Coordinates of C-alpha atoms (C1' of nucleotides) in Angstrom, one line a residue:
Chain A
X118 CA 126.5 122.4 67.7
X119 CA 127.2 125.7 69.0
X120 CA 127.5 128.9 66.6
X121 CA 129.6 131.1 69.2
X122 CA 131.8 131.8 66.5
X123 CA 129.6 133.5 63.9
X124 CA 129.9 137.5 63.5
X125 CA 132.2 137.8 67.0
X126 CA 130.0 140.3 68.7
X127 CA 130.9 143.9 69.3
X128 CA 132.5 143.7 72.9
X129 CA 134.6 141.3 75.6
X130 CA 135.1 137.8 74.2
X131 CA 131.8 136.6 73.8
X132 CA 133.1 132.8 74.1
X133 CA 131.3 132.1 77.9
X134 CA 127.9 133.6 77.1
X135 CA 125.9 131.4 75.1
X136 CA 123.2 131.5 76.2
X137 CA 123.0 127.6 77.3
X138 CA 125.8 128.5 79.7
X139 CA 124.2 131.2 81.1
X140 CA 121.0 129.6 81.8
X141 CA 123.6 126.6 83.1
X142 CA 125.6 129.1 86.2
X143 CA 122.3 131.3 86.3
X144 CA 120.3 127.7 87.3
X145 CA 123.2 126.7 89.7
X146 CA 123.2 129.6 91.5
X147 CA 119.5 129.9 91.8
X148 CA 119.4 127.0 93.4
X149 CA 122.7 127.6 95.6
X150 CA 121.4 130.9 96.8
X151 CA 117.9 129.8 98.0
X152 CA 119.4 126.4 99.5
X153 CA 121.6 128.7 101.9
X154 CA 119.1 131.1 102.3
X155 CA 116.7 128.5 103.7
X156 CA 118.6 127.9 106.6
X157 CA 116.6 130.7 107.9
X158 CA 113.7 129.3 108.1
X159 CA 113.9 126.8 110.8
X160 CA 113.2 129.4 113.5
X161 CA 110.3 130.9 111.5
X162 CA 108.0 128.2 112.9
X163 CA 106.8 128.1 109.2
X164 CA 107.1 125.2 106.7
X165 CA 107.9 125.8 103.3
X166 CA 104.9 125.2 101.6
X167 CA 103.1 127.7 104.5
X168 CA 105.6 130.1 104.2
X169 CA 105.6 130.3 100.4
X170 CA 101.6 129.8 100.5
X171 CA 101.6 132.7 103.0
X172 CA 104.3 135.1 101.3
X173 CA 101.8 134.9 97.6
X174 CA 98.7 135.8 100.3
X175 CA 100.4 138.6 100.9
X176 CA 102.1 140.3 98.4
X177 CA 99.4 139.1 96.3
X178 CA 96.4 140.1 97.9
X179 CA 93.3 137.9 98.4
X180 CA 93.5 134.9 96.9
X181 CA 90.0 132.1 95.4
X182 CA 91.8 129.0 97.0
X183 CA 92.0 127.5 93.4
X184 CA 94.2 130.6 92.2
X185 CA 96.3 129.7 95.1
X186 CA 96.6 126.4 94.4
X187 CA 97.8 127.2 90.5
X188 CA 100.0 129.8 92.2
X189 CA 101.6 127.0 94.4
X190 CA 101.5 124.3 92.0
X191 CA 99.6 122.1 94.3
X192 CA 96.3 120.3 93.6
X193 CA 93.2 122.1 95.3
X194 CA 92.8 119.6 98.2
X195 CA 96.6 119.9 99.1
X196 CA 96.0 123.9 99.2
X197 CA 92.3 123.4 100.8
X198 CA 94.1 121.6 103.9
X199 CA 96.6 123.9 103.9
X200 CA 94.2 127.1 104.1
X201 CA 92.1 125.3 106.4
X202 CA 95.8 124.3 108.7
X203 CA 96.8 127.4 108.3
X204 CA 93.5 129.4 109.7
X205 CA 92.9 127.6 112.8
X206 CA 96.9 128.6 113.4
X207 CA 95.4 132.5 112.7
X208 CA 97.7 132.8 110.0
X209 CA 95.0 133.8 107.5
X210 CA 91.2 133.6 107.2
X211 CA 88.6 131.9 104.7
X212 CA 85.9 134.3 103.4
X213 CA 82.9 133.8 100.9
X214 CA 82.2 135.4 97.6
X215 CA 79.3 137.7 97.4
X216 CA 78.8 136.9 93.5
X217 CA 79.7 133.5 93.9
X218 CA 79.2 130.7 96.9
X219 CA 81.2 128.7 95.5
X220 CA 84.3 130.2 95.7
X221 CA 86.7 130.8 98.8
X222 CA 88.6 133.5 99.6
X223 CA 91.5 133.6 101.2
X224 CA 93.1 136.6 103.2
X225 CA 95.7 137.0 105.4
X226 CA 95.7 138.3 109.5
X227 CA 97.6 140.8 110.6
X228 CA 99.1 138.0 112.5
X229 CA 100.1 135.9 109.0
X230 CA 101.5 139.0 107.6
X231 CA 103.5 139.8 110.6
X232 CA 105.1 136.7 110.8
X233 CA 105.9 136.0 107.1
X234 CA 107.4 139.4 107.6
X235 CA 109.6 138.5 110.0
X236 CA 110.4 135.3 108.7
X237 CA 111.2 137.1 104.8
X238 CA 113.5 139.6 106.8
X239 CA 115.7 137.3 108.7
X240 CA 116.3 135.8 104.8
X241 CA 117.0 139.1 103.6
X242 CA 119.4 139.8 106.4
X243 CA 121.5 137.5 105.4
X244 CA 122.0 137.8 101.8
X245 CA 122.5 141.2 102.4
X246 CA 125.6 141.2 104.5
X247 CA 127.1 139.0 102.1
X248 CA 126.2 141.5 99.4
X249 CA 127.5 144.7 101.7
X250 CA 130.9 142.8 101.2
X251 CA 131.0 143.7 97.6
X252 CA 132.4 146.8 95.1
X253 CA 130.5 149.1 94.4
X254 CA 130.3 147.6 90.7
X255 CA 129.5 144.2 91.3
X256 CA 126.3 145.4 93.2
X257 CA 125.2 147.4 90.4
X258 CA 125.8 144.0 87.9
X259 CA 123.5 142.4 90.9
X260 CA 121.3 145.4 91.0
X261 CA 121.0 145.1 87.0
X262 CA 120.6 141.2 86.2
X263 CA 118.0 140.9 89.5
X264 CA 115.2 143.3 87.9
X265 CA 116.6 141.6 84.6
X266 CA 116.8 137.9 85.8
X267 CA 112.7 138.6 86.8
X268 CA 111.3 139.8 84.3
X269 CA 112.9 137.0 81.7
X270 CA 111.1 134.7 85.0
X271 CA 107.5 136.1 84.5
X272 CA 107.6 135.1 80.9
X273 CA 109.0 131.4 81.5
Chain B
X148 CA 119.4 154.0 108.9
X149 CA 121.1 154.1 105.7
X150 CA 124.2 156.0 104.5
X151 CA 123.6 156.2 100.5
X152 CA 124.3 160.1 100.0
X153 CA 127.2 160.2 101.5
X154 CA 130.0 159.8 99.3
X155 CA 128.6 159.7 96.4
X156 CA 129.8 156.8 94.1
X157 CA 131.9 156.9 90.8
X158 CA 128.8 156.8 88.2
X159 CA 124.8 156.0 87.5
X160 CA 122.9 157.1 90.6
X161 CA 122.9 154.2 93.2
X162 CA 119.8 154.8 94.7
X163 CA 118.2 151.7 93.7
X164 CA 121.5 149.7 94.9
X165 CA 121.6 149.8 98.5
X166 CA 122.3 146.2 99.3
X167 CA 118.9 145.9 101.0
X168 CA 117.0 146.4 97.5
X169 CA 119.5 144.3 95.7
X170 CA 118.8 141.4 98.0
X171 CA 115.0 141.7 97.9
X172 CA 115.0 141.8 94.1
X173 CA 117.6 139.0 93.9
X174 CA 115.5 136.8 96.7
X175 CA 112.4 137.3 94.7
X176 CA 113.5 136.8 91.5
X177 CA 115.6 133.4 92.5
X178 CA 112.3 132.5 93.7
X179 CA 110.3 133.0 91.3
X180 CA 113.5 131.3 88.4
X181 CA 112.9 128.4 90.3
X182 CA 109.5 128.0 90.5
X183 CA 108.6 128.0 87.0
X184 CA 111.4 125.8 86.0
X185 CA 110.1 123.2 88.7
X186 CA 107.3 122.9 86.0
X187 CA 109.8 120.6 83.9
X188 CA 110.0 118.4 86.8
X189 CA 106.6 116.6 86.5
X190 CA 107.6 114.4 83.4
X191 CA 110.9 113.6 85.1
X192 CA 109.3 110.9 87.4
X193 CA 111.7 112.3 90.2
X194 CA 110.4 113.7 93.1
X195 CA 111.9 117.3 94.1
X196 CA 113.7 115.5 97.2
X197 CA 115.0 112.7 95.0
X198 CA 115.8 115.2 92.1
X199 CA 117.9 117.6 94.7
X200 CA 119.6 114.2 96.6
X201 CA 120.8 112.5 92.9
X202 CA 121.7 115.9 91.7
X203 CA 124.3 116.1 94.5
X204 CA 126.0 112.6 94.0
X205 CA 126.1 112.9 90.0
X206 CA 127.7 116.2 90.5
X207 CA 129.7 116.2 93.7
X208 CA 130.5 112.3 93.7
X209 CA 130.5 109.9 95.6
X210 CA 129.4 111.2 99.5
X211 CA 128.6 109.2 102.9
X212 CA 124.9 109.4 103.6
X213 CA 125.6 111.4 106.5
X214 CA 127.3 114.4 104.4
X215 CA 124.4 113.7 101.5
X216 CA 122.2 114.7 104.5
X217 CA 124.0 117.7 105.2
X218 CA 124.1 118.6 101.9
X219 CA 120.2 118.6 101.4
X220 CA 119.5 120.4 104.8
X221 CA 117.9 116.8 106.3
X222 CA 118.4 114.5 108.9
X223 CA 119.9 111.1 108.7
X224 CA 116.9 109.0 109.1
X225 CA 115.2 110.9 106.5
X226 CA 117.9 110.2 103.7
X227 CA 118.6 106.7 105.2
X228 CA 115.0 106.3 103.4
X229 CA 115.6 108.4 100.5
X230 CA 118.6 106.7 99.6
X231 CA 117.5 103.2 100.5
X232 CA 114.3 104.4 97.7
X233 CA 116.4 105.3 95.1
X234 CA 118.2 102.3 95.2
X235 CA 115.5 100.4 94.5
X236 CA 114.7 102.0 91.8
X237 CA 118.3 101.5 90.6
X238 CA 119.4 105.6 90.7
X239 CA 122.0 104.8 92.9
X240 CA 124.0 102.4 94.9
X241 CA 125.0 102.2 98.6
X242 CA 128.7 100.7 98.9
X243 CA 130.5 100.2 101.9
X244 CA 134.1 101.8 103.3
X245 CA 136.7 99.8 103.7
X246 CA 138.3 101.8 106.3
X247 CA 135.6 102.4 108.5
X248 CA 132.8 99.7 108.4
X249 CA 130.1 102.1 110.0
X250 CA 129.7 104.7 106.7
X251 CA 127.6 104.5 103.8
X252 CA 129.1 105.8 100.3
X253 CA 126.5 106.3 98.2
X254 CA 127.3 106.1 94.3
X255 CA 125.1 107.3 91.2
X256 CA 124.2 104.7 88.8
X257 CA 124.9 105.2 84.7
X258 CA 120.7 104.7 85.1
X259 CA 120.9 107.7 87.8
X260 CA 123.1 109.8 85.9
X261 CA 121.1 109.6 82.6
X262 CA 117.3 110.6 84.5
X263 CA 118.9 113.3 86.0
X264 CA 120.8 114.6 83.3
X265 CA 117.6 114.5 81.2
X266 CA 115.6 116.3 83.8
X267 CA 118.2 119.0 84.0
X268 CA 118.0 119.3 80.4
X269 CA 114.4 120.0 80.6
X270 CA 114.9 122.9 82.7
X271 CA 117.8 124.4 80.9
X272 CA 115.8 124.1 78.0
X273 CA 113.4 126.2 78.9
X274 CA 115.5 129.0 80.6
X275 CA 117.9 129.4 77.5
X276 CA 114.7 129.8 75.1
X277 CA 114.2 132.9 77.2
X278 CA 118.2 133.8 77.2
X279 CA 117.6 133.5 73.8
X280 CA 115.3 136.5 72.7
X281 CA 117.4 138.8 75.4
X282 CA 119.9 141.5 73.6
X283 CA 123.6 140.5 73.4
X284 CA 124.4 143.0 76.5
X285 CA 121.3 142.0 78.8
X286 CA 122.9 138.6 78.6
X287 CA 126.5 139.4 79.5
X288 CA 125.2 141.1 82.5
X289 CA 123.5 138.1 83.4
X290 CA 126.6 136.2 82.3
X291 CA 128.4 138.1 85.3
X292 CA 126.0 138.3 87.7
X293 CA 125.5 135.0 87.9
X294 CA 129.3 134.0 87.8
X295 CA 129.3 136.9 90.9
X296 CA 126.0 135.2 92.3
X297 CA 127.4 131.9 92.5
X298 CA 131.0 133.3 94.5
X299 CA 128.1 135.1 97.1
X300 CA 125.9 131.9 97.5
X301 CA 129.3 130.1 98.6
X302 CA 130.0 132.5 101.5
X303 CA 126.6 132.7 102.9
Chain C
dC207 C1' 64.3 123.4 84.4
dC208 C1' 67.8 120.1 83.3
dA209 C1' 72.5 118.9 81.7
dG210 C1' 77.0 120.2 81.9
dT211 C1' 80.7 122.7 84.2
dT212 C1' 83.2 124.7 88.0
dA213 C1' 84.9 125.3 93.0
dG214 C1' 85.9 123.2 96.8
dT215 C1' 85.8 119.2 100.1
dT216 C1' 86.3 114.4 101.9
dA217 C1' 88.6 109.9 101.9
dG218 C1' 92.4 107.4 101.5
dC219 C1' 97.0 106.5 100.0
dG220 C1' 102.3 107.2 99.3
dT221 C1' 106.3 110.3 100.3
dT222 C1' 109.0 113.1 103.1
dG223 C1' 110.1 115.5 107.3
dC224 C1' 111.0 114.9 112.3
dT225 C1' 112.6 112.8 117.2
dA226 C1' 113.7 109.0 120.1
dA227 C1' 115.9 104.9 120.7
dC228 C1' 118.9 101.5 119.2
dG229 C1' 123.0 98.6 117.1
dA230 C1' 127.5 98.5 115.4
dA231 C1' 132.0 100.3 114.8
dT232 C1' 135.5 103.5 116.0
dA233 C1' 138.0 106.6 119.1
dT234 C1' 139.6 107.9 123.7
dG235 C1' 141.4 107.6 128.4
dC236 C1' 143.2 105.2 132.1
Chain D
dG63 C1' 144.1 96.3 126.8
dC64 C1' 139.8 97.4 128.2
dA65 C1' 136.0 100.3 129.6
dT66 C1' 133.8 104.3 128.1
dA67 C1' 132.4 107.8 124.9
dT68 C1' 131.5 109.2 120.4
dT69 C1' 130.0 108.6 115.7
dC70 C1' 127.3 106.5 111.7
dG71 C1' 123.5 104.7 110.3
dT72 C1' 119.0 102.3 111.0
dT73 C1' 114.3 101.3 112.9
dA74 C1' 109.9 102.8 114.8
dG75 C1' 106.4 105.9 114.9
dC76 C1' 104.4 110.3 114.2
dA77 C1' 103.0 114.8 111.5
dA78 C1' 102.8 117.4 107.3
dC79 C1' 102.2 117.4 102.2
dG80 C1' 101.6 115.6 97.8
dC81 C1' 98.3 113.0 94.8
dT82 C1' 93.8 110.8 92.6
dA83 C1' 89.0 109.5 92.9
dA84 C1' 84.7 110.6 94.2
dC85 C1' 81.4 113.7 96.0
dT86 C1' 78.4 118.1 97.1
dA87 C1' 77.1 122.6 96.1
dA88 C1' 76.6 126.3 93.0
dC89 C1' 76.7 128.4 88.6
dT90 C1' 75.8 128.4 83.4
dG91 C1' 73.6 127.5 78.9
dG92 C1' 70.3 125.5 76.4

DNA sequence: CCAGTTAGTTAGCGTTGCTAACGAATATGC
DNA sequence: GCATATTCGTTAGCAACGCTAACTAACTGG
């Protein structure tokens, strides 16, 4: 099945890098990593799908709901009651189009940012004293496969 | 705040490698890993919570209900019902201890094993097409950093 | 202007999360 | 050995989230 053998490439024993057993540790410890980091998020006052909702509001600008439905993965009414749980909590706000009356905009308060700020720092806080605890040169392998590991992401 | 000029470090610049940055980029790109390989789920017929829950017995074994709950960051009652679900759907079985009557060991079924299995295949499919097109020494630095990755998610 | 398409909502259902309260079994203390 | 406390899991009941089906409103193309 596997052609690890052929042409032994230039460097370090390539016998653990296929490329099925990368994707294998690399899925493991995706999912590791954001099951810890999650613990976090219990005294955010945010649910997941609010948070993460939230978070792509924010970084991302305003949002038609139906782009942040795709965005989420969620089915327009699930994101519409969401938005429309989300506002009356002042987290973000629903605006019209000007070209179209169809559409709804969705922004975020000073208030939704501010909290999905906090609530993205305590995560950060953590994963970063666990990486303080490291060499010098495992950071920079970190450093490297993380700007790596997302661009291979956008094009999945 | 930060202490990065001061004794400079043995090679390539390591102003992008404060820990801070490394743990945004890693959050983010963990993140967003995940969330396009949740697109493979849909065809699995297993829910995310049901996926997650199964995952943990076919890999870690057999496990009381009350440490499956630990596991997947949810209260008892919650996977009383999960697991209670999935039995009768035949993913797994609930068996009882012979040393202490009161705790429930819950058991993958072959059934179980095989759906996740094939739903993990799915998504590792799709990640190692993109591992695929990467050069040989993009992919050993994801080899490492995700072997490093794994170590760090343990100790958070 | 009329048919078709698109954006979002409403209605209604199943699943998944919780807490509170309980039963049964085990552990502890006197 | 027996009363009490603790632990494990379940039941009941609620809120949040996911879906599909069906609808309204608005835009588009002839």
């Amino acid at each position: 099945m596997t052609d690890a053998r052929q042409a032994a490439p230039e460097s370090a024993a390539a016998e653990g890098r296929s490329p099925a057993r990368v994707a294998d540790t690399l899925h493991r410890s995706a999912i590791q990593l954001l099951r810890r980091l999650r613990q976090e998020d219990r005294r955010s006052g945010l649910s997941g799908p609010r948070a993460s909702a939230l978070s792509v509001v924010v970084f991302g600008g305003p949002q038609t709901l139906g782009a942040l439905a795709a965005a989420e993965q969620v089915r327009p009414p699930t994101m519409s009651r969401l938005v429309r749980a989300m506002e009356s909590e002042g987290l973000l706000l629903r605006e019209g189009d000007a070209k179209d009356a169809r559409v709804v905009r969705v922004r975020a308060t000073a208030k939704g940012i501010r909290i999905l700020q906090a609530a993205r720092a305590r995560r950060l806080a953590r994963l970063q004293v666990a990486l303080e605890s490291l060499p010098s040169g495992e950071l920079a392998t970190l450093d490297e496969a993380a700007a790596l590991l997302e661009r291979v992401a956008r094009t999945l």
